[in-house]
PDB file of C-alpha atoms in Angstrom:
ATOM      1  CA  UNK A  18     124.472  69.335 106.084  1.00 74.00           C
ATOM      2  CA  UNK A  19     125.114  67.480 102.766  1.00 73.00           C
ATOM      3  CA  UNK A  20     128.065  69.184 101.212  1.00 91.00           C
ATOM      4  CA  UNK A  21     129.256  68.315  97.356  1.00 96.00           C
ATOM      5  CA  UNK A  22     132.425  70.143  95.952  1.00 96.00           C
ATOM      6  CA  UNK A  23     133.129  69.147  92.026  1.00 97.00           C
ATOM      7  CA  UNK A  24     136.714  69.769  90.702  1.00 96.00           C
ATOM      8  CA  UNK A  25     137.661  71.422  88.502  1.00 97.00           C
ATOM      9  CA  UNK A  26     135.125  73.917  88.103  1.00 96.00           C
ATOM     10  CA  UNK A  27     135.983  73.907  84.208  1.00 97.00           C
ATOM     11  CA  UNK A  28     137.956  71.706  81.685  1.00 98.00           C
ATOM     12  CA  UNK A  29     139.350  71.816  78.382  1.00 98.00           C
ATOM     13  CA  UNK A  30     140.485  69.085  76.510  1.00 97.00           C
ATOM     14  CA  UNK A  31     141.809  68.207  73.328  1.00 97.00           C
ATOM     15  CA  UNK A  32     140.140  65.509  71.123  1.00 97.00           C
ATOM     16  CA  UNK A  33     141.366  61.788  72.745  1.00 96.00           C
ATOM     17  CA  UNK A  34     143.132  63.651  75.421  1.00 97.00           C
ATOM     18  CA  UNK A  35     141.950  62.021  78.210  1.00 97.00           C
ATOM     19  CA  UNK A  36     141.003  62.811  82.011  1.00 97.00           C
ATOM     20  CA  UNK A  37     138.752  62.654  85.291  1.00 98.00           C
ATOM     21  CA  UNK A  38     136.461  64.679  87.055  1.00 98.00           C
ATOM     22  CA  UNK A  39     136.369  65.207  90.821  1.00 98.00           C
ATOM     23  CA  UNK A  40     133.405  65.178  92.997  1.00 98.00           C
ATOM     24  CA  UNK A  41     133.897  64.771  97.055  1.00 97.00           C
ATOM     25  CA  UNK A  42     131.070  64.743  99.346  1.00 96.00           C
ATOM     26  CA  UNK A  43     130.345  65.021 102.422  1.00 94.00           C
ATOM     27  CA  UNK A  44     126.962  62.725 103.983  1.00 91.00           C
ATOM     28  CA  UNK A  45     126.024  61.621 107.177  1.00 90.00           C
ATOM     29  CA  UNK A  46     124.601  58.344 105.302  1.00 90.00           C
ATOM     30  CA  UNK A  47     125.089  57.901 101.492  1.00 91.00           C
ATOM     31  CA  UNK A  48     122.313  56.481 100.059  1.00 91.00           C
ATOM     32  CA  UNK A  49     123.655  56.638  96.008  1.00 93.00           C
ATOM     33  CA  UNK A  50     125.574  59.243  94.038  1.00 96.00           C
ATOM     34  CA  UNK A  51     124.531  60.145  90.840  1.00 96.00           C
ATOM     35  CA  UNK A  52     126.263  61.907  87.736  1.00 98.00           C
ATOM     36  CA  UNK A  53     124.731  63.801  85.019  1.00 98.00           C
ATOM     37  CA  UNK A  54     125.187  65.790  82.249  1.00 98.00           C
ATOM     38  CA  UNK A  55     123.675  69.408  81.504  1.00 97.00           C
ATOM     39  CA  UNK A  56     124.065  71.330  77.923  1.00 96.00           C
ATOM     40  CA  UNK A  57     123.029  74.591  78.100  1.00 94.00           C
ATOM     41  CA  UNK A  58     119.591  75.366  77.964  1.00 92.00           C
ATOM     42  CA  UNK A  59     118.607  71.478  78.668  1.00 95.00           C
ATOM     43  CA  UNK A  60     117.814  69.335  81.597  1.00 96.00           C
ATOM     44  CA  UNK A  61     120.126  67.270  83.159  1.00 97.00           C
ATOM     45  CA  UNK A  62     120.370  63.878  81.396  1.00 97.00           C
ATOM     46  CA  UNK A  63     120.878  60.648  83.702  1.00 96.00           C
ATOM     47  CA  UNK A  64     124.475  59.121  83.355  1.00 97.00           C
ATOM     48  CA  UNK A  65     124.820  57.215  86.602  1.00 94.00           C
ATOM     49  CA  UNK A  66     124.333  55.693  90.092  1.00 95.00           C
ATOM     50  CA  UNK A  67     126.488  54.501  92.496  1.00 95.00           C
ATOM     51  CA  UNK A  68     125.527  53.096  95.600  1.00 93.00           C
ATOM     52  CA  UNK A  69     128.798  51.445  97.420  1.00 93.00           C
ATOM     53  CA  UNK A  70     132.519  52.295  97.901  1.00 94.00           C
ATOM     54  CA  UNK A  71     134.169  50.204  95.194  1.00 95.00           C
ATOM     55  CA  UNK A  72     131.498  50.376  92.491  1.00 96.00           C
ATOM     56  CA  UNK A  73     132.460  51.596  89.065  1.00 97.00           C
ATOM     57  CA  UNK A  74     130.088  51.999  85.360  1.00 96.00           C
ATOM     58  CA  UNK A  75     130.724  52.397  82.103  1.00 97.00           C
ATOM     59  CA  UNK A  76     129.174  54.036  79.450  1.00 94.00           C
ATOM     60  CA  UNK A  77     130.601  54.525  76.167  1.00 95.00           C
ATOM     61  CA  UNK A  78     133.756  56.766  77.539  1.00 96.00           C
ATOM     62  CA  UNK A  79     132.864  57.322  80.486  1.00 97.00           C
ATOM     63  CA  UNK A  80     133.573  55.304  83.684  1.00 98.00           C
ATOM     64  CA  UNK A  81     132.097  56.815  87.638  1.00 98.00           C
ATOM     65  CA  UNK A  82     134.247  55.242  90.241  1.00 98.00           C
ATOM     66  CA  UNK A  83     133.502  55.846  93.769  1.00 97.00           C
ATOM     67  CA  UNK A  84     135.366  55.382  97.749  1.00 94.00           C
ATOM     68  CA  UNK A  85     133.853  56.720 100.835  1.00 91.00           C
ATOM     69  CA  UNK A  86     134.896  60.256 100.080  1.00 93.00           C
ATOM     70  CA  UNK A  87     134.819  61.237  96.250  1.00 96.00           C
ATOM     71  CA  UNK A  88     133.671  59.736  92.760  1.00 98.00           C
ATOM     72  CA  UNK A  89     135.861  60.248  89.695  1.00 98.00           C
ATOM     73  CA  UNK A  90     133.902  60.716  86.238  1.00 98.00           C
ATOM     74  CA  UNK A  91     136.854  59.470  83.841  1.00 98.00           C
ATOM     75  CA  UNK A  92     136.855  60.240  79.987  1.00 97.00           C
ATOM     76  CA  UNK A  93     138.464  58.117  77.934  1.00 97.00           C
ATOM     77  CA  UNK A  94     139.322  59.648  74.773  1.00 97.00           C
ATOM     78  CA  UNK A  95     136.800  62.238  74.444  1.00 97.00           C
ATOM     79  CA  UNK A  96     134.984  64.017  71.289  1.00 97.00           C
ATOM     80  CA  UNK A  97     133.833  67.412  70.281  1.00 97.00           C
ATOM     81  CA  UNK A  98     130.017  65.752  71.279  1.00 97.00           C
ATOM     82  CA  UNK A  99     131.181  65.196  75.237  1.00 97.00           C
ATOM     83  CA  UNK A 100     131.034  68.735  75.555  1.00 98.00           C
ATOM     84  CA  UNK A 101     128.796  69.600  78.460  1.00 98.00           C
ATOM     85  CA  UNK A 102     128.369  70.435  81.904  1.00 97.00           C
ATOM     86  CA  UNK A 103     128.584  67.102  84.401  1.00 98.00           C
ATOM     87  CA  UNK A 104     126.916  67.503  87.836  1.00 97.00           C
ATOM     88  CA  UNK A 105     127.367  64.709  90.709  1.00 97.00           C
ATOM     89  CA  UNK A 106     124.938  64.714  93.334  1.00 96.00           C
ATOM     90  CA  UNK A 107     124.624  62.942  96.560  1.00 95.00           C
ATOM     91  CA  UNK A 108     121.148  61.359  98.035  1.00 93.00           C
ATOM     92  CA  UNK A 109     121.392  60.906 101.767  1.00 91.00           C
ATOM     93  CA  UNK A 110     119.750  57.715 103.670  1.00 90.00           C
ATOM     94  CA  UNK A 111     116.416  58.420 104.237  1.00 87.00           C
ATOM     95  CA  UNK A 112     115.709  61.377 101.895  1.00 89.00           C
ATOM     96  CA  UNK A 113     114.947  61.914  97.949  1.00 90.00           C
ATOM     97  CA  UNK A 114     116.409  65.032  97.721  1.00 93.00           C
ATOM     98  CA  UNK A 115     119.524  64.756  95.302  1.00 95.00           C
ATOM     99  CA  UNK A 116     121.919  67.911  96.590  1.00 95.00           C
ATOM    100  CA  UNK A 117     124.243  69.089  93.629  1.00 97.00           C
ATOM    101  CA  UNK A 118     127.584  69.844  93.388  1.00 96.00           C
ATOM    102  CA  UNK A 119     128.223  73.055  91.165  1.00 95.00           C
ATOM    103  CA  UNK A 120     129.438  71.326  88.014  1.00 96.00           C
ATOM    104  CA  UNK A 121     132.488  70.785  85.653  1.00 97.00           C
ATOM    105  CA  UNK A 122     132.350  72.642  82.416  1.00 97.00           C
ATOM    106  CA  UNK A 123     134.006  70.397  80.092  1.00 98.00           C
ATOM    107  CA  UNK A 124     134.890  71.380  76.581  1.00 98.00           C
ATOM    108  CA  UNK A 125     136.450  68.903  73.925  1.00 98.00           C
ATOM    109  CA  UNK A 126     138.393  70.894  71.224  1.00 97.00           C
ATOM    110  CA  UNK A 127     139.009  69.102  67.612  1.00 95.00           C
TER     111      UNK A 127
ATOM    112  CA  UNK B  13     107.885  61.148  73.750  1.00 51.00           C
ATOM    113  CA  UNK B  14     107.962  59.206  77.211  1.00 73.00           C
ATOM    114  CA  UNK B  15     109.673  62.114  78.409  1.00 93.00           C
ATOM    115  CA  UNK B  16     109.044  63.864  81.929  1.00 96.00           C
ATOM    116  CA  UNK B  17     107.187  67.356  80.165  1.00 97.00           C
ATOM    117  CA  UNK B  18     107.007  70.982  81.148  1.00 98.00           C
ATOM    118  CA  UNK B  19     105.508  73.933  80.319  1.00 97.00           C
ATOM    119  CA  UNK B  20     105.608  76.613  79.600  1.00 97.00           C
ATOM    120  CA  UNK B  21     109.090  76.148  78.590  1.00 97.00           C
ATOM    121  CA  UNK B  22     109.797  80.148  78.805  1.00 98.00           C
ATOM    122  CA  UNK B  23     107.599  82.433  80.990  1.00 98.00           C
ATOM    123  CA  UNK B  24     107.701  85.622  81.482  1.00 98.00           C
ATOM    124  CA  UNK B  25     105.713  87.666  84.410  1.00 98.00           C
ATOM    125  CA  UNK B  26     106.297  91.001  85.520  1.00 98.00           C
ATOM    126  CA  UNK B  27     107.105  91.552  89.497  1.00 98.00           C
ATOM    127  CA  UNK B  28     103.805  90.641  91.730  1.00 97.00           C
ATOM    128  CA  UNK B  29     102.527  88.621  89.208  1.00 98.00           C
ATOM    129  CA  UNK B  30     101.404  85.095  89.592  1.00 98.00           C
ATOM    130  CA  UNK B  31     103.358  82.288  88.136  1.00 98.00           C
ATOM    131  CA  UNK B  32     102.456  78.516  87.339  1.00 98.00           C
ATOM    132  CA  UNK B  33     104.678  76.111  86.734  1.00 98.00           C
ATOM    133  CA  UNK B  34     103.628  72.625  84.639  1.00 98.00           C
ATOM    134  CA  UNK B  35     104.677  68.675  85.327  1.00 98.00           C
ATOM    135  CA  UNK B  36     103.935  65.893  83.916  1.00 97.00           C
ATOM    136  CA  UNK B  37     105.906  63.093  84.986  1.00 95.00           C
ATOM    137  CA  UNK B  38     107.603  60.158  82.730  1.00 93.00           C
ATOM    138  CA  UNK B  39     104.573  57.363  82.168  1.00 89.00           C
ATOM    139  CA  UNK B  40     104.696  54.942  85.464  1.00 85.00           C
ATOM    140  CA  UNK B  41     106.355  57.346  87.335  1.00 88.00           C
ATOM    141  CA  UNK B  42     104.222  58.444  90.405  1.00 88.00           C
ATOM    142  CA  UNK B  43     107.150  60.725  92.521  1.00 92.00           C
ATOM    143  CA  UNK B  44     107.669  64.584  91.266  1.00 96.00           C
ATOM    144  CA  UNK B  45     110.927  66.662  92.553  1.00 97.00           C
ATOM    145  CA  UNK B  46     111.181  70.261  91.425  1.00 98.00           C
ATOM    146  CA  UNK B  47     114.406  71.641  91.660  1.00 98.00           C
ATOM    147  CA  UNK B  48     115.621  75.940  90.901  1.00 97.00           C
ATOM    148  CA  UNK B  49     118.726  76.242  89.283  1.00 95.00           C
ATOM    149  CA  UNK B  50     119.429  80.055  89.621  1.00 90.00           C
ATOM    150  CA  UNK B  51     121.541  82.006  87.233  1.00 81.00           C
ATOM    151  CA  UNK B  52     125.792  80.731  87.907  1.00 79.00           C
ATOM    152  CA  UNK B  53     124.695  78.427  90.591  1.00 84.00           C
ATOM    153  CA  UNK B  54     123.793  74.718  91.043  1.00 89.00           C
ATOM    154  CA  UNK B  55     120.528  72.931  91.162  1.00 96.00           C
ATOM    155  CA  UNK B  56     118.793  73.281  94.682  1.00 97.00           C
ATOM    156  CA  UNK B  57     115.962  70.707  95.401  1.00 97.00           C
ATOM    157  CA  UNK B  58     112.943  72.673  96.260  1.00 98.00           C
ATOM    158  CA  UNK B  59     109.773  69.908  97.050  1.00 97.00           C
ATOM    159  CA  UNK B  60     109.223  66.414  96.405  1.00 96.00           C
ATOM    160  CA  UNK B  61     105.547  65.031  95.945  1.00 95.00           C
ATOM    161  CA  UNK B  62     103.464  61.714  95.695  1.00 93.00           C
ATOM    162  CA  UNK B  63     100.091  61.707  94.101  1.00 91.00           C
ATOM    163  CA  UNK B  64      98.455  63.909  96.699  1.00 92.00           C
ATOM    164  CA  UNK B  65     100.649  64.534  98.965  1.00 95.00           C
ATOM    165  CA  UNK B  66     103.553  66.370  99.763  1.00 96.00           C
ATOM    166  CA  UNK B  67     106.613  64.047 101.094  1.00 94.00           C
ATOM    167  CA  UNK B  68     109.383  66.550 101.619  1.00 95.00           C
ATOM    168  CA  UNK B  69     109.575  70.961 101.463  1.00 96.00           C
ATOM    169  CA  UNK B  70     112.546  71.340 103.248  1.00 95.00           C
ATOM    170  CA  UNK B  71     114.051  73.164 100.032  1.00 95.00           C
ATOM    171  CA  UNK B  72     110.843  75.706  99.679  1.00 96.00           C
ATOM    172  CA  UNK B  73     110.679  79.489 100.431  1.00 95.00           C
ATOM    173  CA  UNK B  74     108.543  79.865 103.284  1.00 91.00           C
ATOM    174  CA  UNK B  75     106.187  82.440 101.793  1.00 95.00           C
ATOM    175  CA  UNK B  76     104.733  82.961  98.108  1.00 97.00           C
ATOM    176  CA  UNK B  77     105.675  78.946  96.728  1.00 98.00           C
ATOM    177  CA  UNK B  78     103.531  76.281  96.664  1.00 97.00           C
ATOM    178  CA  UNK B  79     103.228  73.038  95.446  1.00 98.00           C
ATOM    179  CA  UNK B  80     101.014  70.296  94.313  1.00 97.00           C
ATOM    180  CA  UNK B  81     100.456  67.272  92.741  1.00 96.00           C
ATOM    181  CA  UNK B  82      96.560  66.201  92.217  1.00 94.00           C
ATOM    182  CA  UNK B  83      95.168  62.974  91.702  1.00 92.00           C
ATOM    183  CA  UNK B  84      94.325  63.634  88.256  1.00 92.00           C
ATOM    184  CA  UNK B  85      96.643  65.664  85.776  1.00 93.00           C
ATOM    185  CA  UNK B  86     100.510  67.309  85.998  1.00 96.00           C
ATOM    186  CA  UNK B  87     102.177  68.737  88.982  1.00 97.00           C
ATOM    187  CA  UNK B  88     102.045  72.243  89.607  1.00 98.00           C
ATOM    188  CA  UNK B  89     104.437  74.835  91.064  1.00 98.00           C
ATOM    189  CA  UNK B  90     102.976  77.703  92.028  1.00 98.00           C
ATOM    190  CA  UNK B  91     104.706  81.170  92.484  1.00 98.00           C
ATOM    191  CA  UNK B  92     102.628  84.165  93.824  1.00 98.00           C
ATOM    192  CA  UNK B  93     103.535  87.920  93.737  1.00 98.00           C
ATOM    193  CA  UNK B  94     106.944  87.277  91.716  1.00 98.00           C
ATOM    194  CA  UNK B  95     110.080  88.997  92.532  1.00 97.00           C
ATOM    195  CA  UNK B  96     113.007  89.481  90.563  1.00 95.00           C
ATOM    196  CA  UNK B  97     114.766  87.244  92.755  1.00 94.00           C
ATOM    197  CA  UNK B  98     112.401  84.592  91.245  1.00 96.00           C
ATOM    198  CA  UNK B  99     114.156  84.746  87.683  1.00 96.00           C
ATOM    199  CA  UNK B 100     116.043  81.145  87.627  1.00 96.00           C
ATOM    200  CA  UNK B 101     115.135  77.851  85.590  1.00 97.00           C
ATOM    201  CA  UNK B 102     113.260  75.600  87.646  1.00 98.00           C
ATOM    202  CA  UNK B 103     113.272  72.182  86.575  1.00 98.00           C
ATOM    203  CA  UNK B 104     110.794  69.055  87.431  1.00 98.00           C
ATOM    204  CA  UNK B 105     111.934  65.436  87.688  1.00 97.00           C
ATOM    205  CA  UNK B 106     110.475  62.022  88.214  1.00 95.00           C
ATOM    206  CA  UNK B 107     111.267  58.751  89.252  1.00 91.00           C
ATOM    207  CA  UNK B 108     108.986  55.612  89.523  1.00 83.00           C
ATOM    208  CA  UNK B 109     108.403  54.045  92.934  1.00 71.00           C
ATOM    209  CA  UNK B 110     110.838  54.243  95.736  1.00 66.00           C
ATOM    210  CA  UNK B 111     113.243  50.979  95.662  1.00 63.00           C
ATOM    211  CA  UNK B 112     116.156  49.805  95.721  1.00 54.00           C
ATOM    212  CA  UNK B 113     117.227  52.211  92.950  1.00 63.00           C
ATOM    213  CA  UNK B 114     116.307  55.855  92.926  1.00 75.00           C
ATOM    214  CA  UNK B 115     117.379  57.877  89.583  1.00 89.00           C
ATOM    215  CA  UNK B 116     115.581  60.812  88.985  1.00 94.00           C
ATOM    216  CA  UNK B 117     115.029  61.605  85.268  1.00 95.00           C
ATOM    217  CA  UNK B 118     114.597  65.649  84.623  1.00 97.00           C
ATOM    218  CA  UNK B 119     112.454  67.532  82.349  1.00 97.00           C
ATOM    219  CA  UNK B 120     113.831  70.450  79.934  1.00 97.00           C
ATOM    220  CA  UNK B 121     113.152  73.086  82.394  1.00 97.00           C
ATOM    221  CA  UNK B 122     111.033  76.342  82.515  1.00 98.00           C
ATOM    222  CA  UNK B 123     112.678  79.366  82.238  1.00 97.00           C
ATOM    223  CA  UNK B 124     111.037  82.180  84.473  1.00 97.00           C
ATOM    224  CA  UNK B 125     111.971  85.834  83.597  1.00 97.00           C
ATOM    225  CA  UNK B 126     110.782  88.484  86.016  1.00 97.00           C
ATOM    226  CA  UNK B 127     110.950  92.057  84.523  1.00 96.00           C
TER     227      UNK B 127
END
Protein backbone atom coordinates (compact mmCIF):
# COMPACT_ATOMS: atom_id res chain seq x y z
CA UNK A 1 0.00 0.00 0.00
CA UNK A 2 1.11 3.54 -1.04
CA UNK A 3 2.33 5.18 2.10
CA UNK A 4 3.25 9.20 2.20
CA UNK A 5 4.61 10.69 5.56
CA UNK A 6 5.20 14.75 5.29
CA UNK A 7 7.58 16.34 7.89
CA UNK A 8 7.11 18.43 9.86
CA UNK A 9 3.59 18.31 10.47
CA UNK A 10 3.75 22.25 11.09
CA UNK A 11 6.24 25.17 10.50
CA UNK A 12 6.86 28.56 11.50
CA UNK A 13 9.06 30.81 9.98
CA UNK A 14 10.19 34.18 10.13
CA UNK A 15 10.04 36.50 7.04
CA UNK A 16 13.36 35.41 4.63
CA UNK A 17 14.12 32.73 7.08
CA UNK A 18 14.47 30.03 4.97
CA UNK A 19 13.78 26.10 4.95
CA UNK A 20 12.49 22.65 3.42
CA UNK A 21 9.73 20.47 3.70
CA UNK A 22 9.89 16.68 3.95
CA UNK A 23 7.79 14.25 2.16
CA UNK A 24 8.99 10.32 1.97
CA UNK A 25 7.02 7.79 0.25
CA UNK A 26 6.70 4.65 -0.05
CA UNK A 27 5.46 3.03 -3.92
CA UNK A 28 5.76 -0.10 -5.47
CA UNK A 29 6.19 1.97 -8.90
CA UNK A 30 6.30 5.84 -8.86
CA UNK A 31 4.64 7.15 -11.56
CA UNK A 32 5.08 11.26 -10.52
CA UNK A 33 4.90 13.11 -7.22
CA UNK A 34 3.10 16.08 -6.97
CA UNK A 35 3.08 19.13 -4.43
CA UNK A 36 0.39 21.47 -3.66
CA UNK A 37 -0.75 24.04 -1.67
CA UNK A 38 -4.12 24.24 0.45
CA UNK A 39 -5.38 27.62 2.37
CA UNK A 40 -8.04 26.99 4.44
CA UNK A 41 -11.29 26.71 3.12
CA UNK A 42 -9.81 26.34 -0.66
CA UNK A 43 -8.84 23.60 -2.97
CA UNK A 44 -5.57 22.50 -3.39
CA UNK A 45 -3.71 24.63 -5.97
CA UNK A 46 -1.16 22.75 -8.40
CA UNK A 47 2.58 23.60 -7.58
CA UNK A 48 4.39 20.62 -9.06
CA UNK A 49 5.34 17.29 -10.71
CA UNK A 50 8.10 15.24 -10.53
CA UNK A 51 8.54 12.23 -12.34
CA UNK A 52 12.39 10.91 -11.88
CA UNK A 53 15.01 10.70 -9.07
CA UNK A 54 17.15 13.76 -9.75
CA UNK A 55 14.50 16.16 -11.04
CA UNK A 56 14.12 19.51 -9.37
CA UNK A 57 11.45 22.91 -10.27
CA UNK A 58 11.29 26.15 -9.47
CA UNK A 59 8.73 28.45 -8.93
CA UNK A 60 9.16 31.79 -7.60
CA UNK A 61 10.66 30.49 -4.00
CA UNK A 62 10.03 27.43 -4.16
CA UNK A 63 12.19 24.55 -5.51
CA UNK A 64 10.69 20.33 -5.26
CA UNK A 65 13.69 18.13 -5.41
CA UNK A 66 13.23 14.50 -5.46
CA UNK A 67 15.57 10.79 -4.91
CA UNK A 68 14.01 7.45 -4.79
CA UNK A 69 12.77 7.91 -1.27
CA UNK A 70 11.62 11.59 -0.37
CA UNK A 71 11.04 15.09 -2.14
CA UNK A 72 12.11 18.28 -0.36
CA UNK A 73 9.77 21.47 -0.98
CA UNK A 74 12.54 24.25 -0.23
CA UNK A 75 11.57 27.98 0.54
CA UNK A 76 13.79 30.40 -0.21
CA UNK A 77 13.18 33.44 1.64
CA UNK A 78 9.62 33.25 2.33
CA UNK A 79 6.70 36.00 2.86
CA UNK A 80 3.71 36.53 5.02
CA UNK A 81 1.68 35.36 1.44
CA UNK A 82 3.49 31.61 1.51
CA UNK A 83 1.42 30.90 4.32
CA UNK A 84 -0.48 27.72 3.64
CA UNK A 85 -0.82 24.18 3.96
CA UNK A 86 1.58 22.09 1.27
CA UNK A 87 0.48 18.49 0.53
CA UNK A 88 2.82 15.99 -1.60
CA UNK A 89 1.20 13.16 -3.08
CA UNK A 90 2.40 10.13 -4.82
CA UNK A 91 0.66 8.51 -8.16
CA UNK A 92 1.64 4.89 -8.52
CA UNK A 93 2.36 3.19 -12.14
CA UNK A 94 -0.67 2.24 -13.49
CA UNK A 95 -3.24 4.17 -11.39
CA UNK A 96 -4.71 7.95 -11.25
CA UNK A 97 -5.31 7.98 -7.85
CA UNK A 98 -2.95 10.70 -6.21
CA UNK A 99 -2.60 9.31 -2.30
CA UNK A 100 -1.78 12.33 0.10
CA UNK A 101 0.48 12.80 2.64
CA UNK A 102 -1.12 14.72 5.71
CA UNK A 103 0.40 18.14 5.10
CA UNK A 104 2.86 20.82 6.48
CA UNK A 105 1.25 23.81 8.03
CA UNK A 106 3.54 26.51 7.22
CA UNK A 107 3.22 29.97 8.65
CA UNK A 108 5.51 33.01 7.61
CA UNK A 109 5.60 35.65 10.45
CA UNK A 110 6.61 39.48 9.45
CA UNK B 1 -13.41 31.31 -15.09
CA UNK B 2 -11.77 28.10 -16.75
CA UNK B 3 -11.85 26.76 -13.43
CA UNK B 4 -12.86 23.03 -12.48
CA UNK B 5 -16.58 24.22 -10.62
CA UNK B 6 -18.63 22.84 -7.79
CA UNK B 7 -21.63 23.20 -6.20
CA UNK B 8 -23.16 23.63 -3.92
CA UNK B 9 -20.20 25.01 -2.27
CA UNK B 10 -21.85 24.44 1.40
CA UNK B 11 -24.62 21.82 1.94
CA UNK B 12 -26.26 21.00 4.59
CA UNK B 13 -28.62 17.69 5.03
CA UNK B 14 -29.87 16.29 8.06
CA UNK B 15 -28.97 12.37 8.83
CA UNK B 16 -30.83 9.94 6.12
CA UNK B 17 -31.09 12.54 3.82
CA UNK B 18 -29.96 12.43 0.28
CA UNK B 19 -27.00 14.36 -0.85
CA UNK B 20 -25.72 15.47 -4.43
CA UNK B 21 -22.64 16.54 -5.11
CA UNK B 22 -21.82 18.89 -8.50
CA UNK B 23 -18.65 18.73 -11.15
CA UNK B 24 -17.88 20.36 -13.81
CA UNK B 25 -14.55 19.79 -15.01
CA UNK B 26 -11.83 22.50 -16.37
CA UNK B 27 -12.80 23.07 -20.37
CA UNK B 28 -10.88 20.08 -22.40
CA UNK B 29 -10.62 18.13 -19.55
CA UNK B 30 -12.55 14.77 -19.97
CA UNK B 31 -11.15 12.71 -16.50
CA UNK B 32 -13.08 13.58 -13.00
CA UNK B 33 -11.41 12.39 -9.48
CA UNK B 34 -13.39 13.15 -6.34
CA UNK B 35 -11.51 13.07 -3.37
CA UNK B 36 -13.05 13.47 0.87
CA UNK B 37 -10.91 15.34 2.95
CA UNK B 38 -12.44 14.66 6.46
CA UNK B 39 -12.15 17.01 9.35
CA UNK B 40 -7.88 16.88 10.72
CA UNK B 41 -7.10 14.37 8.11
CA UNK B 42 -5.68 14.24 4.54
CA UNK B 43 -7.32 14.01 1.20
CA UNK B 44 -8.44 10.32 0.38
CA UNK B 45 -9.19 9.62 -3.38
CA UNK B 46 -12.64 8.27 -3.52
CA UNK B 47 -13.55 7.48 -7.63
CA UNK B 48 -12.13 8.45 -10.79
CA UNK B 49 -14.40 8.70 -14.01
CA UNK B 50 -14.27 9.11 -17.91
CA UNK B 51 -17.23 10.37 -19.79
CA UNK B 52 -19.44 7.40 -19.01
CA UNK B 53 -17.69 5.30 -17.32
CA UNK B 54 -16.25 4.59 -14.18
CA UNK B 55 -12.26 3.81 -14.38
CA UNK B 56 -11.34 3.29 -10.76
CA UNK B 57 -13.69 2.98 -7.03
CA UNK B 58 -11.24 1.46 -5.08
CA UNK B 59 -11.49 4.59 -2.62
CA UNK B 60 -15.58 4.36 -2.36
CA UNK B 61 -17.74 3.19 0.62
CA UNK B 62 -19.29 0.12 -0.39
CA UNK B 63 -22.87 1.10 0.42
CA UNK B 64 -24.86 4.55 0.14
CA UNK B 65 -22.03 6.44 -2.56
CA UNK B 66 -22.28 6.59 -5.97
CA UNK B 67 -20.87 8.11 -8.76
CA UNK B 68 -21.29 9.32 -12.23
CA UNK B 69 -20.26 11.15 -14.98
CA UNK B 70 -22.90 11.41 -18.06
CA UNK B 71 -22.29 12.14 -21.49
CA UNK B 72 -23.83 15.40 -21.31
CA UNK B 73 -23.43 17.85 -18.23
CA UNK B 74 -21.18 17.82 -14.68
CA UNK B 75 -20.21 14.87 -12.66
CA UNK B 76 -22.20 13.86 -9.89
CA UNK B 77 -21.51 12.37 -6.44
CA UNK B 78 -24.18 10.97 -4.96
CA UNK B 79 -24.66 10.31 -1.15
CA UNK B 80 -27.85 8.46 0.07
CA UNK B 81 -29.24 8.23 3.67
CA UNK B 82 -26.38 10.62 5.16
CA UNK B 83 -24.68 9.92 8.34
CA UNK B 84 -22.85 12.10 10.48
CA UNK B 85 -19.85 10.34 9.58
CA UNK B 86 -20.49 11.89 6.10
CA UNK B 87 -19.65 15.57 7.36
CA UNK B 88 -16.09 16.19 5.49
CA UNK B 89 -15.26 18.48 2.34
CA UNK B 90 -15.23 16.51 -0.65
CA UNK B 91 -13.45 17.94 -3.41
CA UNK B 92 -13.59 17.19 -7.41
CA UNK B 93 -10.58 17.44 -9.74
CA UNK B 94 -9.78 17.15 -13.39
CA UNK B 95 -7.14 16.55 -15.65
CA UNK B 96 -7.20 16.40 -19.54
CA UNK B 97 -6.31 13.14 -21.27
CA UNK B 98 -4.05 10.58 -19.81
CA UNK B 99 -0.26 11.23 -21.11
CA UNK B 100 2.78 11.57 -20.40
CA UNK B 101 1.91 14.16 -17.72
CA UNK B 102 -0.89 13.70 -15.26
CA UNK B 103 -1.63 16.89 -12.88
CA UNK B 104 -4.83 17.00 -11.48
CA UNK B 105 -6.24 20.54 -11.02
CA UNK B 106 -8.96 20.70 -7.93
CA UNK B 107 -12.08 22.54 -7.54
CA UNK B 108 -12.94 24.75 -4.28
CA UNK B 109 -14.64 21.96 -2.59
CA UNK B 110 -18.18 21.29 -1.14
CA UNK B 111 -18.58 21.40 2.29
CA UNK B 112 -21.19 18.73 3.58
CA UNK B 113 -22.61 19.29 7.14
CA UNK B 114 -24.73 16.49 8.54
CA UNK B 115 -26.82 17.60 11.62
Amino acid sequence: EDQVTQSPEALRLQEGESSSLNCSYTVSGLRGLFWYRQDPGKGPEFLFTLYSAGEEKEKERLKATLTKKESFLHITAPKPEDSATYLCAVQETGRRALTFGSGTRLQVQP
Amino acid sequence: NAGVMQNPRHLVRRRGQEARLRCSPMKGHSHVYWYRQLPEEGLKFMVYLQKENIIDESGMPKERFSAEFPKEGPSILRIQQVVRGDSAAYFCASSPLPGAYNEQFFGPGTRLTVL
